[in-house]
PDB file of C-alpha atoms in Angstrom:
ATOM      1  CA  MET A 166       0.672 -17.171  -5.355  1.00 52.00           C
ATOM      2  CA  ARG A 167      -2.290 -19.052  -3.921  1.00 56.00           C
ATOM      3  CA  THR A 168      -3.908 -21.871  -5.817  1.00 50.00           C
ATOM      4  CA  SER A 169      -7.108 -23.747  -5.136  1.00 46.00           C
ATOM      5  CA  LYS A 170      -5.957 -27.091  -6.540  1.00 54.00           C
ATOM      6  CA  PRO A 171      -6.319 -29.560  -3.639  1.00 53.00           C
ATOM      7  CA  VAL A 172      -4.214 -32.564  -2.723  1.00 57.00           C
ATOM      8  CA  SER A 173      -5.117 -35.526  -0.573  1.00 48.00           C
ATOM      9  CA  PRO A 174      -2.116 -35.934   1.702  1.00 47.00           C
ATOM     10  CA  GLY A 175      -3.142 -38.001   4.642  1.00 49.00           C
ATOM     11  CA  PRO A 176      -4.992 -40.919   6.113  1.00 46.00           C
ATOM     12  CA  ALA A 177      -8.739 -41.271   5.891  1.00 44.00           C
ATOM     13  CA  GLY A 178     -11.066 -40.564   8.796  1.00 46.00           C
ATOM     14  CA  GLY A 179     -10.149 -36.911   9.321  1.00 53.00           C
ATOM     15  CA  ALA A 180      -6.807 -37.618  11.023  1.00 62.00           C
ATOM     16  CA  ARG A 181      -4.235 -34.934  10.379  1.00 68.00           C
ATOM     17  CA  PRO A 182      -1.339 -36.345   8.287  1.00 67.00           C
ATOM     18  CA  SER A 183       2.233 -36.424   9.496  1.00 72.00           C
ATOM     19  CA  ILE A 184       4.761 -33.875   8.263  1.00 74.00           C
ATOM     20  CA  GLY A 185       6.380 -36.516   6.042  1.00 73.00           C
ATOM     21  CA  GLU A 186       3.041 -37.511   4.502  1.00 71.00           C
ATOM     22  CA  SER A 187       2.237 -33.876   3.748  1.00 69.00           C
ATOM     23  CA  ILE A 188       5.635 -33.282   2.137  1.00 71.00           C
ATOM     24  CA  ARG A 189       5.244 -36.350  -0.067  1.00 68.00           C
ATOM     25  CA  ALA A 190       1.751 -35.277  -1.111  1.00 67.00           C
ATOM     26  CA  LEU A 191       2.908 -31.770  -1.995  1.00 70.00           C
ATOM     27  CA  SER A 192       5.895 -33.113  -3.926  1.00 66.00           C
ATOM     28  CA  THR A 193       3.475 -34.639  -6.442  1.00 60.00           C
ATOM     29  CA  ALA A 194       1.278 -31.535  -6.730  1.00 56.00           C
ATOM     30  CA  GLN A 195       3.635 -28.610  -7.283  1.00 56.00           C
ATOM     31  CA  LYS A 196       2.988 -25.648  -9.561  1.00 58.00           C
ATOM     32  CA  ALA A 197       4.590 -25.817 -12.979  1.00 53.00           C
ATOM     33  CA  LYS A 198       8.324 -25.103 -12.797  1.00 55.00           C
ATOM     34  CA  ALA A 199       8.651 -23.788 -16.347  1.00 55.00           C
ATOM     35  CA  GLY A 200      10.308 -20.390 -16.229  1.00 61.00           C
ATOM     36  CA  ALA A 201      10.293 -20.014 -12.436  1.00 75.00           C
ATOM     37  CA  PRO A 202      13.430 -18.127 -11.273  1.00 81.00           C
ATOM     38  CA  LEU A 203      16.199 -20.436 -10.120  1.00 83.00           C
ATOM     39  CA  TYR A 204      16.186 -19.642  -6.375  1.00 88.00           C
ATOM     40  CA  SER A 205      12.402 -19.956  -6.204  1.00 86.00           C
ATOM     41  CA  ARG A 206      12.537 -23.205  -8.139  1.00 84.00           C
ATOM     42  CA  LEU A 207      15.383 -24.922  -6.269  1.00 88.00           C
ATOM     43  CA  VAL A 208      15.231 -23.414  -2.767  1.00 91.00           C
ATOM     44  CA  ASN A 209      12.093 -21.474  -1.918  1.00 93.00           C
ATOM     45  CA  ARG A 210       9.417 -23.890  -3.066  1.00 90.00           C
ATOM     46  CA  PRO A 211      11.019 -26.938  -1.355  1.00 91.00           C
ATOM     47  CA  LEU A 212      11.519 -24.897   1.832  1.00 93.00           C
ATOM     48  CA  GLY A 213       7.929 -23.650   1.631  1.00 93.00           C
ATOM     49  CA  ARG A 214       6.787 -27.255   1.213  1.00 91.00           C
ATOM     50  CA  VAL A 215       8.371 -28.203   4.554  1.00 92.00           C
ATOM     51  CA  LEU A 216       6.925 -25.143   6.299  1.00 94.00           C
ATOM     52  CA  ALA A 217       3.485 -25.894   4.832  1.00 92.00           C
ATOM     53  CA  ALA A 218       3.663 -29.454   6.137  1.00 90.00           C
ATOM     54  CA  VAL A 219       4.637 -28.223   9.617  1.00 91.00           C
ATOM     55  CA  ALA A 220       1.856 -25.606   9.587  1.00 92.00           C
ATOM     56  CA  HIS A 221      -0.665 -28.238   8.533  1.00 89.00           C
ATOM     57  CA  ARG A 222       0.441 -30.520  11.335  1.00 87.00           C
ATOM     58  CA  LEU A 223       0.001 -27.650  13.805  1.00 89.00           C
ATOM     59  CA  GLY A 224      -3.464 -26.848  12.481  1.00 89.00           C
ATOM     60  CA  ALA A 225      -2.610 -23.400  11.097  1.00 91.00           C
ATOM     61  CA  THR A 226      -4.643 -21.815   8.309  1.00 93.00           C
ATOM     62  CA  PRO A 227      -3.221 -20.376   5.071  1.00 94.00           C
ATOM     63  CA  ASP A 228      -4.222 -16.865   6.150  1.00 95.00           C
ATOM     64  CA  GLN A 229      -2.318 -17.284   9.410  1.00 95.00           C
ATOM     65  CA  VAL A 230       0.772 -18.331   7.449  1.00 96.00           C
ATOM     66  CA  THR A 231       0.356 -15.326   5.140  1.00 96.00           C
ATOM     67  CA  ILE A 232       0.190 -12.996   8.146  1.00 97.00           C
ATOM     68  CA  LEU A 233       3.274 -14.625   9.680  1.00 97.00           C
ATOM     69  CA  SER A 234       5.081 -14.248   6.349  1.00 97.00           C
ATOM     70  CA  ALA A 235       4.170 -10.553   6.200  1.00 97.00           C
ATOM     71  CA  ALA A 236       5.262 -10.062   9.821  1.00 98.00           C
ATOM     72  CA  CYS A 237       8.706 -11.605   9.163  1.00 98.00           C
ATOM     73  CA  THR A 238       9.155  -9.626   5.951  1.00 98.00           C
ATOM     74  CA  MET A 239       8.049  -6.268   7.350  1.00 98.00           C
ATOM     75  CA  THR A 240      10.190  -6.737  10.465  1.00 98.00           C
ATOM     76  CA  GLY A 241      13.172  -7.330   8.193  1.00 98.00           C
ATOM     77  CA  ILE A 242      12.338  -4.277   6.059  1.00 98.00           C
ATOM     78  CA  ILE A 243      11.949  -2.012   9.096  1.00 98.00           C
ATOM     79  CA  LEU A 244      15.249  -3.242  10.517  1.00 98.00           C
ATOM     80  CA  ILE A 245      16.987  -2.573   7.172  1.00 98.00           C
ATOM     81  CA  ALA A 246      16.093   1.101   7.550  1.00 97.00           C
ATOM     82  CA  ALA A 247      16.785   1.232  11.290  1.00 98.00           C
ATOM     83  CA  LEU A 248      19.987  -0.728  11.939  1.00 97.00           C
ATOM     84  CA  PRO A 249      23.571   0.292  11.093  1.00 96.00           C
ATOM     85  CA  LEU A 250      25.421  -1.618   8.389  1.00 96.00           C
ATOM     86  CA  THR A 251      26.978  -4.373  10.484  1.00 97.00           C
ATOM     87  CA  VAL A 252      27.478  -8.022   9.592  1.00 97.00           C
ATOM     88  CA  TRP A 253      24.997  -9.294  12.146  1.00 97.00           C
ATOM     89  CA  ALA A 254      22.338  -6.743  11.181  1.00 97.00           C
ATOM     90  CA  ALA A 255      22.685  -7.650   7.482  1.00 98.00           C
ATOM     91  CA  LEU A 256      22.438 -11.375   8.235  1.00 98.00           C
ATOM     92  CA  VAL A 257      19.438 -10.991  10.554  1.00 98.00           C
ATOM     93  CA  THR A 258      17.491  -8.824   8.110  1.00 98.00           C
ATOM     94  CA  ALA A 259      18.312 -11.090   5.167  1.00 98.00           C
ATOM     95  CA  GLY A 260      17.296 -14.114   7.240  1.00 98.00           C
ATOM     96  CA  LEU A 261      13.936 -12.558   8.084  1.00 98.00           C
ATOM     97  CA  LEU A 262      13.293 -11.810   4.416  1.00 98.00           C
ATOM     98  CA  VAL A 263      14.278 -15.341   3.363  1.00 97.00           C
ATOM     99  CA  LEU A 264      11.959 -16.816   6.017  1.00 97.00           C
ATOM    100  CA  GLY A 265       9.150 -14.463   5.005  1.00 97.00           C
ATOM    101  CA  TYR A 266       9.528 -15.486   1.360  1.00 97.00           C
ATOM    102  CA  ALA A 267       9.507 -19.208   2.248  1.00 96.00           C
ATOM    103  CA  LEU A 268       6.316 -18.691   4.253  1.00 96.00           C
ATOM    104  CA  ASP A 269       4.886 -16.825   1.265  1.00 95.00           C
ATOM    105  CA  SER A 270       5.333 -20.053  -0.707  1.00 92.00           C
ATOM    106  CA  ALA A 271       4.015 -22.145   2.187  1.00 94.00           C
ATOM    107  CA  ASP A 272       0.613 -20.461   2.421  1.00 91.00           C
ATOM    108  CA  GLY A 273      -0.450 -21.592  -1.053  1.00 88.00           C
ATOM    109  CA  GLN A 274       0.900 -25.090  -0.497  1.00 89.00           C
ATOM    110  CA  LEU A 275      -0.928 -25.268   2.826  1.00 90.00           C
ATOM    111  CA  ALA A 276      -4.123 -24.244   1.012  1.00 88.00           C
ATOM    112  CA  ARG A 277      -3.683 -27.259  -1.274  1.00 84.00           C
ATOM    113  CA  LEU A 278      -3.216 -29.532   1.736  1.00 83.00           C
ATOM    114  CA  ARG A 279      -6.450 -28.149   3.178  1.00 79.00           C
ATOM    115  CA  HIS A 280      -8.296 -28.883  -0.100  1.00 74.00           C
ATOM    116  CA  GLY A 281      -8.195 -25.465  -1.686  1.00 72.00           C
ATOM    117  CA  GLY A 282      -7.761 -21.780  -0.942  1.00 72.00           C
ATOM    118  CA  SER A 283     -10.148 -18.846  -1.069  1.00 83.00           C
ATOM    119  CA  LYS A 284     -10.496 -15.565  -2.922  1.00 86.00           C
ATOM    120  CA  ALA A 285     -10.029 -13.728   0.383  1.00 91.00           C
ATOM    121  CA  GLY A 286      -6.803 -15.632   0.994  1.00 89.00           C
ATOM    122  CA  GLU A 287      -5.511 -14.831  -2.480  1.00 88.00           C
ATOM    123  CA  TRP A 288      -6.383 -11.166  -1.930  1.00 91.00           C
ATOM    124  CA  LEU A 289      -4.530 -11.144   1.402  1.00 93.00           C
ATOM    125  CA  ASP A 290      -1.500 -12.774  -0.213  1.00 92.00           C
ATOM    126  CA  HIS A 291      -1.319 -10.164  -2.991  1.00 91.00           C
ATOM    127  CA  VAL A 292      -1.850  -7.250  -0.591  1.00 94.00           C
ATOM    128  CA  ALA A 293       1.093  -8.503   1.506  1.00 94.00           C
ATOM    129  CA  ASP A 294       3.189  -8.691  -1.680  1.00 93.00           C
ATOM    130  CA  ALA A 295       2.158  -5.151  -2.644  1.00 92.00           C
ATOM    131  CA  ILE A 296       3.235  -3.776   0.733  1.00 94.00           C
ATOM    132  CA  LYS A 297       6.515  -5.713   0.601  1.00 95.00           C
ATOM    133  CA  LEU A 298       7.495  -4.655  -2.901  1.00 93.00           C
ATOM    134  CA  SER A 299       6.480  -1.032  -2.341  1.00 93.00           C
ATOM    135  CA  SER A 300       8.621  -0.666   0.787  1.00 97.00           C
ATOM    136  CA  LEU A 301      11.717  -2.865   0.456  1.00 97.00           C
ATOM    137  CA  HIS A 302      13.821  -0.694  -1.845  1.00 97.00           C
ATOM    138  CA  LEU A 303      12.730   2.473  -0.038  1.00 97.00           C
ATOM    139  CA  ALA A 304      14.105   0.936   3.168  1.00 98.00           C
ATOM    140  CA  ILE A 305      17.355   0.145   1.325  1.00 98.00           C
ATOM    141  CA  ALA A 306      17.535   3.776   0.176  1.00 97.00           C
ATOM    142  CA  ILE A 307      17.022   4.991   3.751  1.00 97.00           C
ATOM    143  CA  SER A 308      19.710   2.622   5.009  1.00 97.00           C
ATOM    144  CA  LEU A 309      22.218   3.757   2.381  1.00 96.00           C
ATOM    145  CA  PHE A 310      21.447   7.414   3.089  1.00 96.00           C
ATOM    146  CA  ARG A 311      21.881   6.989   6.838  1.00 96.00           C
ATOM    147  CA  PHE A 312      24.782   4.578   7.124  1.00 96.00           C
ATOM    148  CA  ALA A 313      26.798   4.186   3.872  1.00 95.00           C
ATOM    149  CA  ASP A 314      29.832   6.474   3.500  1.00 93.00           C
ATOM    150  CA  VAL A 315      30.077   5.677  -0.213  1.00 93.00           C
ATOM    151  CA  VAL A 316      26.626   7.193  -0.718  1.00 93.00           C
ATOM    152  CA  ALA A 317      27.522  10.277   1.327  1.00 89.00           C
ATOM    153  CA  SER A 318      30.262  11.045  -1.198  1.00 91.00           C
ATOM    154  CA  ARG A 319      28.198   9.930  -4.226  1.00 94.00           C
ATOM    155  CA  PRO A 320      24.525  10.644  -3.476  1.00 94.00           C
ATOM    156  CA  VAL A 321      23.575   9.729  -7.052  1.00 96.00           C
ATOM    157  CA  LEU A 322      23.804   6.107  -5.900  1.00 96.00           C
ATOM    158  CA  LEU A 323      20.513   6.621  -4.088  1.00 96.00           C
ATOM    159  CA  LEU A 324      18.854   6.498  -7.502  1.00 97.00           C
ATOM    160  CA  LEU A 325      19.607   2.745  -7.648  1.00 97.00           C
ATOM    161  CA  PRO A 326      17.041   1.634  -5.039  1.00 97.00           C
ATOM    162  CA  LEU A 327      14.500   4.158  -6.345  1.00 97.00           C
ATOM    163  CA  ALA A 328      14.845   2.782  -9.881  1.00 97.00           C
ATOM    164  CA  TYR A 329      14.797  -0.802  -8.576  1.00 97.00           C
ATOM    165  CA  SER A 330      11.552  -0.097  -6.724  1.00 96.00           C
ATOM    166  CA  ALA A 331       9.885   1.093  -9.931  1.00 96.00           C
ATOM    167  CA  VAL A 332      11.179  -1.829 -12.025  1.00 96.00           C
ATOM    168  CA  GLN A 333      10.241  -4.508  -9.498  1.00 94.00           C
ATOM    169  CA  ASN A 334       6.744  -3.109  -8.935  1.00 94.00           C
ATOM    170  CA  VAL A 335       6.010  -2.824 -12.658  1.00 95.00           C
ATOM    171  CA  HIS A 336       7.333  -6.341 -13.255  1.00 93.00           C
ATOM    172  CA  PHE A 337       5.370  -7.953 -10.451  1.00 91.00           C
ATOM    173  CA  PHE A 338       2.027  -6.316 -11.055  1.00 90.00           C
ATOM    174  CA  THR A 339       2.076  -6.646 -14.847  1.00 93.00           C
ATOM    175  CA  TYR A 340       3.015 -10.308 -14.402  1.00 89.00           C
ATOM    176  CA  ILE A 341       0.119 -10.833 -11.980  1.00 88.00           C
ATOM    177  CA  LEU A 342      -2.283  -9.158 -14.403  1.00 90.00           C
ATOM    178  CA  THR A 343      -1.004 -11.279 -17.296  1.00 90.00           C
ATOM    179  CA  TYR A 344      -1.262 -14.438 -15.193  1.00 84.00           C
ATOM    180  CA  GLN A 345      -4.833 -13.692 -14.169  1.00 84.00           C
ATOM    181  CA  LEU A 346      -5.964 -12.872 -17.710  1.00 87.00           C
ATOM    182  CA  ARG A 347      -4.126 -15.680 -19.464  1.00 80.00           C
ATOM    183  CA  TYR A 348      -3.736 -18.725 -17.213  1.00 71.00           C
ATOM    184  CA  ASN A 349      -6.900 -18.387 -15.154  1.00 64.00           C
ATOM    185  CA  GLY A 350      -8.699 -18.014 -18.467  1.00 59.00           C
ATOM    186  CA  GLY A 351      -7.596 -21.527 -19.352  1.00 58.00           C
ATOM    187  CA  THR A 352      -4.957 -20.682 -21.957  1.00 57.00           C
ATOM    188  CA  PRO A 353      -2.244 -23.397 -21.807  1.00 50.00           C
ATOM    189  CA  LEU A 354       1.483 -22.771 -21.751  1.00 49.00           C
ATOM    190  CA  ALA A 355       3.089 -22.406 -25.138  1.00 51.00           C
ATOM    191  CA  LYS A 356       4.871 -25.591 -26.243  1.00 46.00           C
ATOM    192  CA  ASP A 357       8.314 -23.991 -26.067  1.00 46.00           C
ATOM    193  CA  GLU A 358       7.843 -22.709 -22.503  1.00 50.00           C
ATOM    194  CA  GLY A 359       8.120 -26.165 -20.961  1.00 48.00           C
ATOM    195  CA  ARG A 360      11.193 -27.093 -23.009  1.00 49.00           C
ATOM    196  CA  ALA A 361      12.921 -23.791 -22.261  1.00 53.00           C
ATOM    197  CA  GLY A 362      12.023 -23.854 -18.567  1.00 67.00           C
ATOM    198  CA  MET A 363      15.504 -24.251 -17.085  1.00 71.00           C
ATOM    199  CA  LEU A 364      17.099 -21.747 -19.478  1.00 74.00           C
ATOM    200  CA  LYS A 365      14.380 -19.232 -18.649  1.00 76.00           C
ATOM    201  CA  SER A 366      14.921 -19.893 -14.923  1.00 77.00           C
ATOM    202  CA  ILE A 367      18.602 -19.018 -15.295  1.00 78.00           C
ATOM    203  CA  LEU A 368      17.997 -15.939 -17.444  1.00 78.00           C
ATOM    204  CA  SER A 369      15.345 -14.640 -15.052  1.00 82.00           C
ATOM    205  CA  ALA A 370      17.659 -14.945 -12.012  1.00 85.00           C
ATOM    206  CA  PRO A 371      18.088 -11.142 -11.670  1.00 88.00           C
ATOM    207  CA  THR A 372      14.316 -10.817 -11.221  1.00 91.00           C
ATOM    208  CA  ASP A 373      14.219 -13.369  -8.396  1.00 92.00           C
ATOM    209  CA  TYR A 374      13.052 -11.799  -5.137  1.00 93.00           C
ATOM    210  CA  GLY A 375      14.536 -14.716  -3.189  1.00 94.00           C
ATOM    211  CA  LEU A 376      17.982 -14.138  -4.688  1.00 94.00           C
ATOM    212  CA  LEU A 377      17.667 -10.454  -3.784  1.00 96.00           C
ATOM    213  CA  CYS A 378      16.955 -11.448  -0.173  1.00 96.00           C
ATOM    214  CA  VAL A 379      20.218 -13.430  -0.121  1.00 96.00           C
ATOM    215  CA  VAL A 380      22.190 -10.600  -1.742  1.00 96.00           C
ATOM    216  CA  LEU A 381      20.964  -8.256   1.015  1.00 97.00           C
ATOM    217  CA  ALA A 382      23.128 -10.225   3.444  1.00 97.00           C
ATOM    218  CA  LEU A 383      26.064  -8.315   1.863  1.00 97.00           C
ATOM    219  CA  ARG A 384      24.789  -4.876   2.886  1.00 96.00           C
ATOM    220  CA  TRP A 385      27.448  -4.618   5.590  1.00 96.00           C
ATOM    221  CA  ALA A 386      29.939  -4.041   2.728  1.00 96.00           C
ATOM    222  CA  PRO A 387      28.169  -1.256   0.762  1.00 96.00           C
ATOM    223  CA  GLU A 388      30.528  -1.011  -2.231  1.00 96.00           C
ATOM    224  CA  PRO A 389      30.451  -4.683  -3.368  1.00 96.00           C
ATOM    225  CA  PHE A 390      26.780  -4.865  -2.403  1.00 97.00           C
ATOM    226  CA  LEU A 391      25.937  -1.900  -4.640  1.00 97.00           C
ATOM    227  CA  VAL A 392      27.819  -3.448  -7.578  1.00 97.00           C
ATOM    228  CA  ILE A 393      25.798  -6.686  -7.334  1.00 97.00           C
ATOM    229  CA  TYR A 394      22.621  -4.731  -6.629  1.00 97.00           C
ATOM    230  CA  ALA A 395      23.171  -2.591  -9.739  1.00 97.00           C
ATOM    231  CA  PHE A 396      23.724  -5.682 -11.915  1.00 96.00           C
ATOM    232  CA  MET A 397      20.501  -7.202 -10.596  1.00 96.00           C
ATOM    233  CA  LEU A 398      18.693  -3.941 -11.362  1.00 97.00           C
ATOM    234  CA  LEU A 399      20.028  -3.917 -14.929  1.00 96.00           C
ATOM    235  CA  GLY A 400      19.099  -7.571 -15.403  1.00 95.00           C
ATOM    236  CA  SER A 401      15.608  -6.982 -14.029  1.00 95.00           C
ATOM    237  CA  ALA A 402      15.068  -3.939 -16.249  1.00 96.00           C
ATOM    238  CA  GLY A 403      16.314  -5.820 -19.320  1.00 95.00           C
ATOM    239  CA  TYR A 404      14.095  -8.811 -18.582  1.00 93.00           C
ATOM    240  CA  LEU A 405      11.081  -6.532 -18.126  1.00 95.00           C
ATOM    241  CA  ALA A 406      11.798  -4.715 -21.389  1.00 96.00           C
ATOM    242  CA  LEU A 407      11.708  -8.061 -23.214  1.00 93.00           C
ATOM    243  CA  ALA A 408       8.733  -9.462 -21.288  1.00 92.00           C
ATOM    244  CA  LEU A 409       6.280  -6.587 -21.714  1.00 95.00           C
ATOM    245  CA  PRO A 410       5.973  -6.870 -25.534  1.00 96.00           C
ATOM    246  CA  LYS A 411       5.582 -10.645 -25.234  1.00 92.00           C
ATOM    247  CA  TRP A 412       2.871 -10.342 -22.590  1.00 91.00           C
ATOM    248  CA  TYR A 413       1.083  -7.769 -24.750  1.00 93.00           C
ATOM    249  CA  ARG A 414       1.164 -10.180 -27.693  1.00 92.00           C
ATOM    250  CA  ASP A 415      -0.245 -12.887 -25.399  1.00 87.00           C
ATOM    251  CA  MET A 416      -3.139 -10.608 -24.524  1.00 89.00           C
ATOM    252  CA  ARG A 417      -3.768  -9.808 -28.183  1.00 89.00           C
ATOM    253  CA  ALA A 418      -3.932 -13.522 -28.891  1.00 86.00           C
ATOM    254  CA  LEU A 419      -6.634 -14.244 -26.304  1.00 82.00           C
TER     255      LEU A 419
END
């Protein structure tokens, strides 16, 4: 998610800072970690920080990074639907999704290095997320239908990616709406959210898009992949069922 909070990473006089200077500046100006899913917290944000520093050194804009992120992600999604279930195909597609997600973190961090983002950039970022989340699980369903023998004998398994698509879309877009209404309105975090940050990060692991990208590297073995995929779906649905009433109460309290 883009943010307009700027940092001052480099030397005076308009000189572009080094990659190391940019990384150090971003390390002191990260978004709040409280409740962020574990992969995003420990892997994706630090990786995005490095990519943002490199992009800043190269003179790229946040919108260019967003477009590159979308290109990596959509290439991976298209290849999921198109390629047979081999080890190399699963690793390549998962790698593209992981890179796309890291760049999705980098665009907002690059905006901070460039002294703030824009409404147009935030819009572009969310549109790319909407396309990604609306197509990923449909591509998984196509892949399973075309290439997985276990699905040929048990077609009911195709309901898993269809259900996952609905759960992930509802979760993401209701979260975005809640974030916009609550946090951009200036309402601070509840006192217990900071203290419970790490526990919440662990409990929200099934909802983590980055972890899902890593799990997709197992698609070459459909049966164990579907077991893990189903557990992540159940965890995501359970988390959403608990989160929606809380978010509604937050809105009532505004």
